Short mmCIF file of C-alpha atoms in Angstrom, two decimals:
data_model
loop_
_atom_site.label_atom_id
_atom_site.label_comp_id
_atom_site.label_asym_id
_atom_site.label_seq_id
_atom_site.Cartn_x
_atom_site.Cartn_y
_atom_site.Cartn_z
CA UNK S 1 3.45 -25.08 -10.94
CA UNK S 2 2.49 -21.59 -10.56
CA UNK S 3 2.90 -19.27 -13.41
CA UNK S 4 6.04 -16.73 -12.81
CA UNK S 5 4.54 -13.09 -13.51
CA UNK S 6 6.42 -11.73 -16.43
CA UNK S 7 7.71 -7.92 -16.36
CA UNK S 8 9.36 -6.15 -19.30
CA UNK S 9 12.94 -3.99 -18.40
CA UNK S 10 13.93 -1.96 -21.54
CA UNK S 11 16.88 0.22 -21.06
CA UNK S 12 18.08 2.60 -23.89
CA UNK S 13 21.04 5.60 -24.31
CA UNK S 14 19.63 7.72 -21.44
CA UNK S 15 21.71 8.06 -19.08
CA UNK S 16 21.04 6.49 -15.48
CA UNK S 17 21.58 2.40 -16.28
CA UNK S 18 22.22 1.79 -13.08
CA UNK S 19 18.20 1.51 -13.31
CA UNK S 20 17.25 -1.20 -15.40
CA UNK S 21 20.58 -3.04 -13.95
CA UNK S 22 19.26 -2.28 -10.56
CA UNK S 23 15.66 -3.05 -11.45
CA UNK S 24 17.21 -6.80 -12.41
CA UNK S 25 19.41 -7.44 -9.28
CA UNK S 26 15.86 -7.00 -7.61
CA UNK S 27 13.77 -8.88 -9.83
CA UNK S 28 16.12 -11.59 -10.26
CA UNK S 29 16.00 -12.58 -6.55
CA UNK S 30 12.02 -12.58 -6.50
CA UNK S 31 11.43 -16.22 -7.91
CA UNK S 32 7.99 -15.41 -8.71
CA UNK S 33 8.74 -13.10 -11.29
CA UNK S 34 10.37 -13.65 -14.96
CA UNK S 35 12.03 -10.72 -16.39
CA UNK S 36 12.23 -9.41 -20.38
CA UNK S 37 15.03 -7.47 -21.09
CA UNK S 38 15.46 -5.41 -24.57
CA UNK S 39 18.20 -2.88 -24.97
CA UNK S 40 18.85 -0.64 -27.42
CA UNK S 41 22.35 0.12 -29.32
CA UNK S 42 22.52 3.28 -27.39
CA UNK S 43 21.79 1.20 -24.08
CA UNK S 44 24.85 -0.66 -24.47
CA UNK S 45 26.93 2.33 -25.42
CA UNK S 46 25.65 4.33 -22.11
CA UNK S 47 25.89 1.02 -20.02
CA UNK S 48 29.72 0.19 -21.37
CA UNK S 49 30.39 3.74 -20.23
CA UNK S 50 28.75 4.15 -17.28
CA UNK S 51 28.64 0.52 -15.10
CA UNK S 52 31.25 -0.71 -17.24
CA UNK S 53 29.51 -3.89 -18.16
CA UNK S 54 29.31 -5.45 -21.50
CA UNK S 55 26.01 -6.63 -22.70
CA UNK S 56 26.69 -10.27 -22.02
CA UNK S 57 26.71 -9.47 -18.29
CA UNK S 58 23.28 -7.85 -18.43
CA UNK S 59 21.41 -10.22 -19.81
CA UNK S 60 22.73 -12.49 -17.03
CA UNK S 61 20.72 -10.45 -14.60
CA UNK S 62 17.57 -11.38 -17.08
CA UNK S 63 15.50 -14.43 -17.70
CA UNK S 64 15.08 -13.90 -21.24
CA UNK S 65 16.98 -11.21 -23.41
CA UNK S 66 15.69 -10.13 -26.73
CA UNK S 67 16.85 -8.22 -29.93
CA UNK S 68 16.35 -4.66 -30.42
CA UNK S 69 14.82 -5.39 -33.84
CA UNK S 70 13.37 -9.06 -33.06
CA UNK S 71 9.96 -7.50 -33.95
CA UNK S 72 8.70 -10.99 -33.75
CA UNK S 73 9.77 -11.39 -30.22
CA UNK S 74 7.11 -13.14 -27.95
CA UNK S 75 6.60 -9.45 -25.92
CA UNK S 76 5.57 -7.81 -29.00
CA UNK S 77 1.99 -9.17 -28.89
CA UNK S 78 -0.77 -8.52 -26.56
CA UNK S 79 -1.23 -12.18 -27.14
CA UNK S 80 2.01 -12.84 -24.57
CA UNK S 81 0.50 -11.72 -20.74
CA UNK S 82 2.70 -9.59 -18.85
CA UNK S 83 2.17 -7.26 -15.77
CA UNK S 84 3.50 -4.38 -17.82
CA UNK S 85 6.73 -2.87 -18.88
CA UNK S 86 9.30 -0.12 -17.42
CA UNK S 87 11.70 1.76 -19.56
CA UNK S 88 14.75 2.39 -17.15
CA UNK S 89 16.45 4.76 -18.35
CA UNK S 90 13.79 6.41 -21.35
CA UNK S 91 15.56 8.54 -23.94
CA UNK S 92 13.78 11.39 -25.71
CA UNK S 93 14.03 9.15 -28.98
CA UNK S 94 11.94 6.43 -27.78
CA UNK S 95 9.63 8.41 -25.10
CA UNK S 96 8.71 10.28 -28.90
CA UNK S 97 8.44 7.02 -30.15
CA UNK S 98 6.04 5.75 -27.81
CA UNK S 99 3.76 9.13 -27.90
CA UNK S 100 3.54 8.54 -31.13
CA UNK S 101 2.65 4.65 -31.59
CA UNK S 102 6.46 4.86 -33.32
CA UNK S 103 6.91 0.90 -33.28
CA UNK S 104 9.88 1.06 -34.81
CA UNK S 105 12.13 -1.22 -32.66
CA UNK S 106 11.17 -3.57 -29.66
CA UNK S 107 11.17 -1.30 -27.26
CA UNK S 108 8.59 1.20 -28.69
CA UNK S 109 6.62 -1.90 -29.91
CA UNK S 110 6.47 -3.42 -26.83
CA UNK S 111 5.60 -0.20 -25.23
CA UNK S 112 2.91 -0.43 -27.63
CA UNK S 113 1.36 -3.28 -27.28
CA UNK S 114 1.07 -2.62 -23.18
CA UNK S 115 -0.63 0.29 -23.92
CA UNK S 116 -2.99 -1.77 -26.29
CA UNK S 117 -3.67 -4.05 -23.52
CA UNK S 118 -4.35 -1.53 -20.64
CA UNK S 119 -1.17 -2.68 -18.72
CA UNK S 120 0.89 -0.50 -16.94
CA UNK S 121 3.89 1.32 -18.12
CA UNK S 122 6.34 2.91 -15.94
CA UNK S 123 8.68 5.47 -18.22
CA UNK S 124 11.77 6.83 -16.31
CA UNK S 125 12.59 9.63 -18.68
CA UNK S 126 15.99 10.90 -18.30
CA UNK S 127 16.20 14.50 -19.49
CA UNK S 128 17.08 17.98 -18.08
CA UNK S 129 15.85 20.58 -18.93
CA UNK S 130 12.91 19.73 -20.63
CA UNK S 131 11.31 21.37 -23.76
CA UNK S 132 7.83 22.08 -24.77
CA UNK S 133 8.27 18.70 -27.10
CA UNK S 134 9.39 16.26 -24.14
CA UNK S 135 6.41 17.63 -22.15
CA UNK S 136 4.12 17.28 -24.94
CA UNK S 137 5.42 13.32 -25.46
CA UNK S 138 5.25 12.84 -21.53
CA UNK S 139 1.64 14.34 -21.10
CA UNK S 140 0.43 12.30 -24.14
CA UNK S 141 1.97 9.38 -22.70
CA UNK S 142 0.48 10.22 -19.34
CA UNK S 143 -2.98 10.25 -21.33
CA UNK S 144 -2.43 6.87 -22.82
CA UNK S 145 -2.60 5.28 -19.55
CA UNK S 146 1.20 5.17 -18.88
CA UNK S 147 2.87 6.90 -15.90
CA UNK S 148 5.92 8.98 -15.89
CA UNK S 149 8.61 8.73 -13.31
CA UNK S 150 11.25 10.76 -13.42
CA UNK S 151 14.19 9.46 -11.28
CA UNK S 152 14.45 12.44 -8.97
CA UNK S 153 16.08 11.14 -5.66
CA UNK S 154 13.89 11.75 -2.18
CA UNK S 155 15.84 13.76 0.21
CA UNK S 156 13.34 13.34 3.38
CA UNK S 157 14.61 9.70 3.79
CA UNK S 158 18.40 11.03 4.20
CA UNK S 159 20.22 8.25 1.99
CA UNK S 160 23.94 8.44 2.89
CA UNK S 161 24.68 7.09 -0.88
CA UNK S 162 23.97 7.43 -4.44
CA UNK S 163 23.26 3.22 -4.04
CA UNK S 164 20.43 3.93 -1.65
CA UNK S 165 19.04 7.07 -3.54
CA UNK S 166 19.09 4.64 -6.52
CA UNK S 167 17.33 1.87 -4.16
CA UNK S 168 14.59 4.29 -3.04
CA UNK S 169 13.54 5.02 -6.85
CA UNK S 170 13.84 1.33 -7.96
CA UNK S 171 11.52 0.13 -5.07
CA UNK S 172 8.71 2.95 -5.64
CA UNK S 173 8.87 1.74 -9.32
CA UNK S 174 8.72 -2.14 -8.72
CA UNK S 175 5.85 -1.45 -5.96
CA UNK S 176 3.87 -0.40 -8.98
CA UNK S 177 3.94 -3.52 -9.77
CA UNK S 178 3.06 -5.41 -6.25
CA UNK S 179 7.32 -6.15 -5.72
CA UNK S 180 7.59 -4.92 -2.40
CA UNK S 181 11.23 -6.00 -1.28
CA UNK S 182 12.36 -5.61 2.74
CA UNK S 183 14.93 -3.11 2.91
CA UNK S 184 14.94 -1.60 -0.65
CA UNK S 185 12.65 1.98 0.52
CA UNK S 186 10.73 3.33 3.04
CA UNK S 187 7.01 4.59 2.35
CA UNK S 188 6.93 7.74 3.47
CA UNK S 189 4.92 7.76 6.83
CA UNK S 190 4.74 11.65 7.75
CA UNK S 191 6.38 13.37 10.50
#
């Protein structure tokens, strides 16, 4: 049996859940990939509030849900091979955290630890406007190795809904990571 590749979905108390929930629905129909999902307090607050699911429901999406503050959870050490990590929606909090090799709670550990490893991290910061701080975090980030991705809809494709504006963002962050799923986006091919 083939080893699933394993990818890391950490949502917190930004808002735009319908993300990492998206990112799942995706990731949960591609058999060869196992999914790690850690959310934080705020994450269920903002995902209560906005989806109107309870965190019971998410993890469903997931193959393996851990803790906020399971420090000892098998995806915070570089010992445990993954493809990389995104944070879908990234608050402020924890995109400071990460800048700062802040390992206070899973997420920012495990952010951590795929920097450590030279895998790739996708952060979807969810700000607006930004200040000289955020900028500071993202570019320090950026010089880490990880990439930023702001979820800032493409309006050349002419979506006719927020679902397929959401679908266009998901699949140019999973094609990071080699998912490439029929249907989800269109590469832009020029005019």
């Amino acid at each position: 049996m083939t080893q699933k590749k394993r990818l890391i979905i950490a949502m917190t108390g930004a808002t735009g859940a319908v993300y990492g929930v998206r990112m799942l629905q995706v990731l949960q129909a591609q058999q060869q990939w196992e999914t790690h999902l850690v959310i934080s307090s705020a994450g269920v607050v903002n995902l209560k509030h906005e989806m109107g699911m309870k965190r019971a429901e998410l993890a469903e999406l997931a193959d393996v849900t851990h803790g906020i503050d399971d420090i000892a959870a098998s995806i915070s050490s570089g010992g445990f091979k993954t493809e990389g990590m995104i944070i879908a929606p990234c608050s402020m909090k924890t995109l400071s955290a990460v800048a700062h090799g802040f390992g206070d709670n899973l997420i920012s550990r495990s952010a951590d630890v795929v920097l450590k490893e030279r895998r790739r991290l996708v952060i979807m910061p969810r700000e607006t406007p930004l200040n000289l701080v955020h900028i500071r975090n993202m570019a320090s980030v950026t010089e880490m190795g990880g990439i930023i991705f702001p979820p800032m809809p493409a309006f050349y494709n002419k979506s006719n809904s927020l679902a397929a504006m959401v679908d266009e963002t998901v699949g140019r962050v999973l094609d990071m990571f080699g998912v490439n799923v029929e249907g989800l986006y269109t590469p832009w091919e020029g005019l």
